[in-house]
Amino acid sequence: MNVSFFDQFLSPSLLGIPLIAMAIALPWLIFPTPTHRWLNNRLMTLQAWFINRFIYQLMQPVNLGGHKWAILFTALMLFLISINLLGLLPYTFTPTTQLSLNMAFALPLWLMTVLIGISNQPTIALGHLLPEGTPTPLVPILIIIETVSLFIRPLALGVRLTANLTAGHLLMQLIATAAFVLITIMPTVALLTSTILFLLTILEVAVAMIQAYVFVLLLSLYLQENV
């Protein structure tokens, strides 16, 4: 039976029941729960320091009115990082390789930023569709271009996250398959291929964290334009 490289991106099921809900809910179970002790352990201290630095870097350029989004952005980034990193483990499923899931995150949050801008400052929000100093003959064309670029933002968010994770997983599987096939034919080449696979795995860990941060960072930039 031939197995396609893309079979790893199929949603797993048990007795006909999709397990994607379990894969989405699992990251929340591994986070340490806060305690009422005066002194926390090293894990809680590291988690608090990381969250504080992330909120500071993310919300520093945003106006005071957008700081209420800090909790939502922090929870979203921790969720995406956890799912991406857990998906690098063997025999696991990465829900963020599904475009439908990423669009379910990107579309509502982007739409909320646009609605906030239209309700709070409609003139400035609509002014983004026409740059200042535009020649009169180019006004209709630029309005169409800016409108298309505005509506393509959520699609770009979802596709960027999906494409980066999918490409990384496919490349890791291709190199792992090559190493497995070459181990009996050319052991030296197989060892070199395994070394490349190890380095690629380290790179994919960095990509998994960076893509989650970029996803939330772009949402904060969209929020900054409309607050």
PDB file of C-alpha atoms in Angstrom:
ATOM      1  CA  MET A   1       0.000   0.000   0.000  1.00  0.00           C
ATOM      2  CA  ASN A   2       1.493   3.314  -1.101  1.00  0.00           C
ATOM      3  CA  VAL A   3       1.290   6.106   1.437  1.00  0.00           C
ATOM      4  CA  SER A   4       1.294   9.693   0.214  1.00  0.00           C
ATOM      5  CA  PHE A   5       3.462  12.310   1.878  1.00  0.00           C
ATOM      6  CA  PHE A   6       0.334  14.405   2.329  1.00  0.00           C
ATOM      7  CA  ASP A   7      -1.442  11.766   4.415  1.00  0.00           C
ATOM      8  CA  GLN A   8       0.156  13.253   7.534  1.00  0.00           C
ATOM      9  CA  PHE A   9      -2.013  16.351   7.082  1.00  0.00           C
ATOM     10  CA  LEU A  10      -5.289  14.419   7.148  1.00  0.00           C
ATOM     11  CA  SER A  11      -7.348  14.892  10.279  1.00  0.00           C
ATOM     12  CA  PRO A  12      -7.046  11.708  12.393  1.00  0.00           C
ATOM     13  CA  SER A  13     -10.159   9.858  13.470  1.00  0.00           C
ATOM     14  CA  LEU A  14     -11.022   7.065  15.886  1.00  0.00           C
ATOM     15  CA  LEU A  15     -14.099   4.952  15.167  1.00  0.00           C
ATOM     16  CA  GLY A  16     -15.199   7.588  12.684  1.00  0.00           C
ATOM     17  CA  ILE A  17     -14.895  10.412  15.247  1.00  0.00           C
ATOM     18  CA  PRO A  18     -12.495  13.237  14.254  1.00  0.00           C
ATOM     19  CA  LEU A  19      -9.763  13.773  16.845  1.00  0.00           C
ATOM     20  CA  ILE A  20      -8.905  17.321  15.809  1.00  0.00           C
ATOM     21  CA  ALA A  21     -10.857  18.651  18.806  1.00  0.00           C
ATOM     22  CA  MET A  22      -8.598  16.659  21.133  1.00  0.00           C
ATOM     23  CA  ALA A  23      -5.511  17.945  19.317  1.00  0.00           C
ATOM     24  CA  ILE A  24      -6.726  21.534  19.771  1.00  0.00           C
ATOM     25  CA  ALA A  25      -7.622  21.086  23.449  1.00  0.00           C
ATOM     26  CA  LEU A  26      -4.443  19.225  24.433  1.00  0.00           C
ATOM     27  CA  PRO A  27      -2.078  22.261  24.633  1.00  0.00           C
ATOM     28  CA  TRP A  28      -4.180  23.883  27.356  1.00  0.00           C
ATOM     29  CA  LEU A  29      -3.638  20.841  29.598  1.00  0.00           C
ATOM     30  CA  ILE A  30       0.159  21.171  29.676  1.00  0.00           C
ATOM     31  CA  PHE A  31       0.281  24.754  30.945  1.00  0.00           C
ATOM     32  CA  PRO A  32       1.133  25.017  34.651  1.00  0.00           C
ATOM     33  CA  THR A  33      -1.748  26.300  36.746  1.00  0.00           C
ATOM     34  CA  PRO A  34      -1.096  29.351  38.965  1.00  0.00           C
ATOM     35  CA  THR A  35      -0.869  28.819  42.694  1.00  0.00           C
ATOM     36  CA  HIS A  36      -1.428  30.990  45.762  1.00  0.00           C
ATOM     37  CA  ARG A  37       2.127  30.533  47.034  1.00  0.00           C
ATOM     38  CA  TRP A  38       4.320  33.547  47.635  1.00  0.00           C
ATOM     39  CA  LEU A  39       7.222  31.955  45.743  1.00  0.00           C
ATOM     40  CA  ASN A  40       6.701  30.264  42.395  1.00  0.00           C
ATOM     41  CA  ASN A  41       8.798  27.502  40.898  1.00  0.00           C
ATOM     42  CA  ARG A  42      11.208  28.040  38.011  1.00  0.00           C
ATOM     43  CA  LEU A  43       8.680  27.048  35.366  1.00  0.00           C
ATOM     44  CA  MET A  44       6.068  29.534  36.561  1.00  0.00           C
ATOM     45  CA  THR A  45       8.698  32.260  36.867  1.00  0.00           C
ATOM     46  CA  LEU A  46       9.948  31.612  33.337  1.00  0.00           C
ATOM     47  CA  GLN A  47       6.407  31.577  31.971  1.00  0.00           C
ATOM     48  CA  ALA A  48       5.534  34.866  33.692  1.00  0.00           C
ATOM     49  CA  TRP A  49       8.731  36.522  32.438  1.00  0.00           C
ATOM     50  CA  PHE A  50       8.072  35.340  28.877  1.00  0.00           C
ATOM     51  CA  ILE A  51       4.470  36.563  28.906  1.00  0.00           C
ATOM     52  CA  ASN A  52       5.445  39.945  30.364  1.00  0.00           C
ATOM     53  CA  ARG A  53       8.158  40.500  27.757  1.00  0.00           C
ATOM     54  CA  PHE A  54       5.833  39.451  24.953  1.00  0.00           C
ATOM     55  CA  ILE A  55       3.056  41.793  26.066  1.00  0.00           C
ATOM     56  CA  TYR A  56       5.532  44.655  26.435  1.00  0.00           C
ATOM     57  CA  GLN A  57       7.012  44.168  22.953  1.00  0.00           C
ATOM     58  CA  LEU A  58       3.616  43.635  21.314  1.00  0.00           C
ATOM     59  CA  MET A  59       1.643  46.433  22.953  1.00  0.00           C
ATOM     60  CA  GLN A  60       4.339  49.098  23.097  1.00  0.00           C
ATOM     61  CA  PRO A  61       3.459  50.677  19.699  1.00  0.00           C
ATOM     62  CA  VAL A  62      -0.314  50.245  20.204  1.00  0.00           C
ATOM     63  CA  ASN A  63      -2.409  53.044  21.664  1.00  0.00           C
ATOM     64  CA  LEU A  64      -3.876  52.705  25.135  1.00  0.00           C
ATOM     65  CA  GLY A  65      -7.275  51.763  23.739  1.00  0.00           C
ATOM     66  CA  GLY A  66      -5.856  48.615  22.169  1.00  0.00           C
ATOM     67  CA  HIS A  67      -4.233  47.294  25.349  1.00  0.00           C
ATOM     68  CA  LYS A  68      -7.426  45.424  26.211  1.00  0.00           C
ATOM     69  CA  TRP A  69      -6.471  43.003  23.417  1.00  0.00           C
ATOM     70  CA  ALA A  70      -3.297  41.953  25.265  1.00  0.00           C
ATOM     71  CA  ILE A  71      -4.865  38.930  26.971  1.00  0.00           C
ATOM     72  CA  LEU A  72      -6.413  37.680  23.728  1.00  0.00           C
ATOM     73  CA  PHE A  73      -3.167  38.049  21.768  1.00  0.00           C
ATOM     74  CA  THR A  74      -1.130  36.375  24.502  1.00  0.00           C
ATOM     75  CA  ALA A  75      -3.495  33.412  24.739  1.00  0.00           C
ATOM     76  CA  LEU A  76      -3.548  33.071  20.948  1.00  0.00           C
ATOM     77  CA  MET A  77       0.244  33.095  20.654  1.00  0.00           C
ATOM     78  CA  LEU A  78       0.724  30.545  23.465  1.00  0.00           C
ATOM     79  CA  PHE A  79      -1.918  28.364  21.840  1.00  0.00           C
ATOM     80  CA  LEU A  80      -0.293  28.521  18.395  1.00  0.00           C
ATOM     81  CA  ILE A  81       3.211  27.916  19.763  1.00  0.00           C
ATOM     82  CA  SER A  82       2.028  24.900  21.745  1.00  0.00           C
ATOM     83  CA  ILE A  83       0.196  23.360  18.777  1.00  0.00           C
ATOM     84  CA  ASN A  84       3.122  23.981  16.412  1.00  0.00           C
ATOM     85  CA  LEU A  85       5.698  22.485  18.779  1.00  0.00           C
ATOM     86  CA  LEU A  86       3.574  19.477  19.694  1.00  0.00           C
ATOM     87  CA  GLY A  87       3.095  18.825  15.980  1.00  0.00           C
ATOM     88  CA  LEU A  88       6.843  18.242  15.608  1.00  0.00           C
ATOM     89  CA  LEU A  89       6.681  15.169  17.847  1.00  0.00           C
ATOM     90  CA  PRO A  90       6.469  11.753  16.130  1.00  0.00           C
ATOM     91  CA  TYR A  91       3.004  10.313  15.473  1.00  0.00           C
ATOM     92  CA  THR A  92       1.251  13.610  16.197  1.00  0.00           C
ATOM     93  CA  PHE A  93      -1.119  15.783  14.200  1.00  0.00           C
ATOM     94  CA  THR A  94      -0.626  19.531  13.675  1.00  0.00           C
ATOM     95  CA  PRO A  95      -4.010  21.303  13.432  1.00  0.00           C
ATOM     96  CA  THR A  96      -2.368  24.518  12.190  1.00  0.00           C
ATOM     97  CA  THR A  97      -1.464  22.802   8.928  1.00  0.00           C
ATOM     98  CA  GLN A  98      -5.185  23.035   8.104  1.00  0.00           C
ATOM     99  CA  LEU A  99      -6.062  26.259   6.288  1.00  0.00           C
ATOM    100  CA  SER A 100      -9.623  26.136   7.622  1.00  0.00           C
ATOM    101  CA  LEU A 101      -8.427  26.334  11.236  1.00  0.00           C
ATOM    102  CA  ASN A 102      -6.016  29.188  10.544  1.00  0.00           C
ATOM    103  CA  MET A 103      -8.689  31.112   8.663  1.00  0.00           C
ATOM    104  CA  ALA A 104     -11.042  30.580  11.605  1.00  0.00           C
ATOM    105  CA  PHE A 105      -8.512  32.480  13.728  1.00  0.00           C
ATOM    106  CA  ALA A 106      -7.488  35.098  11.163  1.00  0.00           C
ATOM    107  CA  LEU A 107     -10.831  36.142   9.657  1.00  0.00           C
ATOM    108  CA  PRO A 108     -12.814  37.039  12.829  1.00  0.00           C
ATOM    109  CA  LEU A 109      -9.877  38.841  14.485  1.00  0.00           C
ATOM    110  CA  TRP A 110      -9.089  40.831  11.333  1.00  0.00           C
ATOM    111  CA  LEU A 111     -12.761  41.693  10.915  1.00  0.00           C
ATOM    112  CA  MET A 112     -12.917  42.941  14.508  1.00  0.00           C
ATOM    113  CA  THR A 113      -9.978  45.292  13.935  1.00  0.00           C
ATOM    114  CA  VAL A 114     -11.659  46.686  10.804  1.00  0.00           C
ATOM    115  CA  LEU A 115     -15.010  47.160  12.575  1.00  0.00           C
ATOM    116  CA  ILE A 116     -13.289  48.906  15.495  1.00  0.00           C
ATOM    117  CA  GLY A 117     -11.617  51.316  13.085  1.00  0.00           C
ATOM    118  CA  ILE A 118     -14.850  52.050  11.221  1.00  0.00           C
ATOM    119  CA  SER A 119     -16.818  52.630  14.435  1.00  0.00           C
ATOM    120  CA  ASN A 120     -14.197  54.706  16.278  1.00  0.00           C
ATOM    121  CA  GLN A 121     -12.618  56.710  13.453  1.00  0.00           C
ATOM    122  CA  PRO A 122     -14.468  56.156  10.168  1.00  0.00           C
ATOM    123  CA  THR A 123     -12.736  59.005   8.330  1.00  0.00           C
ATOM    124  CA  ILE A 124      -9.232  57.737   9.088  1.00  0.00           C
ATOM    125  CA  ALA A 125     -10.212  54.114   8.434  1.00  0.00           C
ATOM    126  CA  LEU A 126     -11.615  54.953   5.007  1.00  0.00           C
ATOM    127  CA  GLY A 127      -8.675  57.303   4.372  1.00  0.00           C
ATOM    128  CA  HIS A 128      -6.355  54.288   4.275  1.00  0.00           C
ATOM    129  CA  LEU A 129      -7.982  53.322   0.972  1.00  0.00           C
ATOM    130  CA  LEU A 130      -6.630  56.455  -0.749  1.00  0.00           C
ATOM    131  CA  PRO A 131      -3.069  57.671  -0.029  1.00  0.00           C
ATOM    132  CA  GLU A 132      -2.619  61.410   0.339  1.00  0.00           C
ATOM    133  CA  GLY A 133      -1.452  63.263  -2.763  1.00  0.00           C
ATOM    134  CA  THR A 134      -2.752  60.689  -5.241  1.00  0.00           C
ATOM    135  CA  PRO A 135      -3.225  62.094  -8.792  1.00  0.00           C
ATOM    136  CA  THR A 136      -6.874  62.350  -9.788  1.00  0.00           C
ATOM    137  CA  PRO A 137      -6.709  59.870 -12.724  1.00  0.00           C
ATOM    138  CA  LEU A 138      -5.281  57.190 -10.396  1.00  0.00           C
ATOM    139  CA  VAL A 139      -7.902  57.576  -7.656  1.00  0.00           C
ATOM    140  CA  PRO A 140     -10.301  54.814  -8.848  1.00  0.00           C
ATOM    141  CA  ILE A 141      -7.446  52.371  -9.506  1.00  0.00           C
ATOM    142  CA  LEU A 142      -5.788  52.950  -6.140  1.00  0.00           C
ATOM    143  CA  ILE A 143      -9.076  52.595  -4.269  1.00  0.00           C
ATOM    144  CA  ILE A 144      -9.621  49.206  -5.914  1.00  0.00           C
ATOM    145  CA  ILE A 145      -6.039  48.108  -5.192  1.00  0.00           C
ATOM    146  CA  GLU A 146      -6.168  49.205  -1.540  1.00  0.00           C
ATOM    147  CA  THR A 147      -9.557  47.548  -1.070  1.00  0.00           C
ATOM    148  CA  VAL A 148      -8.269  44.262  -2.479  1.00  0.00           C
ATOM    149  CA  SER A 149      -5.149  44.468  -0.287  1.00  0.00           C
ATOM    150  CA  LEU A 150      -7.348  45.097   2.743  1.00  0.00           C
ATOM    151  CA  PHE A 151      -9.579  42.088   2.133  1.00  0.00           C
ATOM    152  CA  ILE A 152      -6.644  39.819   1.314  1.00  0.00           C
ATOM    153  CA  ARG A 153      -5.050  40.324   4.733  1.00  0.00           C
ATOM    154  CA  PRO A 154      -6.854  37.486   6.548  1.00  0.00           C
ATOM    155  CA  LEU A 155      -6.139  35.138   3.654  1.00  0.00           C
ATOM    156  CA  ALA A 156      -2.457  36.068   3.804  1.00  0.00           C
ATOM    157  CA  LEU A 157      -2.413  35.406   7.551  1.00  0.00           C
ATOM    158  CA  GLY A 158      -3.903  31.941   7.206  1.00  0.00           C
ATOM    159  CA  VAL A 159      -1.951  30.925   4.107  1.00  0.00           C
ATOM    160  CA  ARG A 160       1.379  32.102   5.571  1.00  0.00           C
ATOM    161  CA  LEU A 161       1.007  29.986   8.699  1.00  0.00           C
ATOM    162  CA  THR A 162      -0.304  26.969   6.787  1.00  0.00           C
ATOM    163  CA  ALA A 163       2.324  27.093   4.038  1.00  0.00           C
ATOM    164  CA  ASN A 164       5.323  27.467   6.355  1.00  0.00           C
ATOM    165  CA  LEU A 165       4.313  24.594   8.617  1.00  0.00           C
ATOM    166  CA  THR A 166       3.266  22.341   5.732  1.00  0.00           C
ATOM    167  CA  ALA A 167       6.518  22.938   3.841  1.00  0.00           C
ATOM    168  CA  GLY A 168       8.587  22.209   6.938  1.00  0.00           C
ATOM    169  CA  HIS A 169       6.762  18.974   7.709  1.00  0.00           C
ATOM    170  CA  LEU A 170       7.031  17.791   4.097  1.00  0.00           C
ATOM    171  CA  LEU A 171      10.750  18.556   3.943  1.00  0.00           C
ATOM    172  CA  MET A 172      11.378  16.700   7.213  1.00  0.00           C
ATOM    173  CA  GLN A 173       9.468  13.655   5.955  1.00  0.00           C
ATOM    174  CA  LEU A 174      11.318  13.658   2.618  1.00  0.00           C
ATOM    175  CA  ILE A 175      14.728  13.799   4.303  1.00  0.00           C
ATOM    176  CA  ALA A 176      13.731  11.170   6.891  1.00  0.00           C
ATOM    177  CA  THR A 177      12.529   8.854   4.107  1.00  0.00           C
ATOM    178  CA  ALA A 178      15.774   9.365   2.212  1.00  0.00           C
ATOM    179  CA  ALA A 179      17.835   8.566   5.328  1.00  0.00           C
ATOM    180  CA  PHE A 180      15.790   5.412   5.976  1.00  0.00           C
ATOM    181  CA  VAL A 181      16.237   4.179   2.397  1.00  0.00           C
ATOM    182  CA  LEU A 182      19.979   4.972   2.238  1.00  0.00           C
ATOM    183  CA  ILE A 183      20.909   3.416   5.588  1.00  0.00           C
ATOM    184  CA  THR A 184      21.391  -0.046   4.039  1.00  0.00           C
ATOM    185  CA  ILE A 185      22.789   1.142   0.706  1.00  0.00           C
ATOM    186  CA  MET A 186      25.109   4.028   1.637  1.00  0.00           C
ATOM    187  CA  PRO A 187      25.492   4.343   5.416  1.00  0.00           C
ATOM    188  CA  THR A 188      27.805   7.360   5.168  1.00  0.00           C
ATOM    189  CA  VAL A 189      25.319   9.311   3.078  1.00  0.00           C
ATOM    190  CA  ALA A 190      22.527   8.207   5.412  1.00  0.00           C
ATOM    191  CA  LEU A 191      24.489   9.543   8.401  1.00  0.00           C
ATOM    192  CA  LEU A 192      24.984  12.858   6.615  1.00  0.00           C
ATOM    193  CA  THR A 193      21.290  12.957   5.749  1.00  0.00           C
ATOM    194  CA  SER A 194      20.377  12.271   9.393  1.00  0.00           C
ATOM    195  CA  THR A 195      22.602  15.148  10.475  1.00  0.00           C
ATOM    196  CA  ILE A 196      20.790  17.436   8.032  1.00  0.00           C
ATOM    197  CA  LEU A 197      17.488  16.157   9.405  1.00  0.00           C
ATOM    198  CA  PHE A 198      18.581  16.985  12.960  1.00  0.00           C
ATOM    199  CA  LEU A 199      19.561  20.526  11.965  1.00  0.00           C
ATOM    200  CA  LEU A 200      16.297  20.939  10.053  1.00  0.00           C
ATOM    201  CA  THR A 201      14.342  19.838  13.117  1.00  0.00           C
ATOM    202  CA  ILE A 202      16.021  22.558  15.174  1.00  0.00           C
ATOM    203  CA  LEU A 203      15.156  25.042  12.431  1.00  0.00           C
ATOM    204  CA  GLU A 204      11.537  23.883  12.420  1.00  0.00           C
ATOM    205  CA  VAL A 205      11.299  24.447  16.176  1.00  0.00           C
ATOM    206  CA  ALA A 206      12.366  28.047  15.571  1.00  0.00           C
ATOM    207  CA  VAL A 207       9.954  28.368  12.631  1.00  0.00           C
ATOM    208  CA  ALA A 208       7.076  27.045  14.747  1.00  0.00           C
ATOM    209  CA  MET A 209       7.636  29.762  17.374  1.00  0.00           C
ATOM    210  CA  ILE A 210       8.405  32.537  14.883  1.00  0.00           C
ATOM    211  CA  GLN A 211       5.306  31.884  12.772  1.00  0.00           C
ATOM    212  CA  ALA A 212       3.064  32.014  15.835  1.00  0.00           C
ATOM    213  CA  TYR A 213       4.658  35.317  16.841  1.00  0.00           C
ATOM    214  CA  VAL A 214       4.361  36.749  13.312  1.00  0.00           C
ATOM    215  CA  PHE A 215       0.679  35.774  13.161  1.00  0.00           C
ATOM    216  CA  VAL A 216      -0.102  37.682  16.356  1.00  0.00           C
ATOM    217  CA  LEU A 217       2.255  40.550  15.488  1.00  0.00           C
ATOM    218  CA  LEU A 218       0.481  41.228  12.193  1.00  0.00           C
ATOM    219  CA  LEU A 219      -2.870  41.218  13.979  1.00  0.00           C
ATOM    220  CA  SER A 220      -1.515  43.798  16.431  1.00  0.00           C
ATOM    221  CA  LEU A 221      -0.343  45.951  13.518  1.00  0.00           C
ATOM    222  CA  TYR A 222      -3.812  45.779  11.983  1.00  0.00           C
ATOM    223  CA  LEU A 223      -5.224  46.778  15.353  1.00  0.00           C
ATOM    224  CA  GLN A 224      -2.758  49.665  15.606  1.00  0.00           C
ATOM    225  CA  GLU A 225      -4.034  51.091  12.322  1.00  0.00           C
ATOM    226  CA  ASN A 226      -7.619  51.157  13.559  1.00  0.00           C
ATOM    227  CA  VAL A 227      -7.285  52.231  17.203  1.00  0.00           C
TER     228      VAL A 227
END
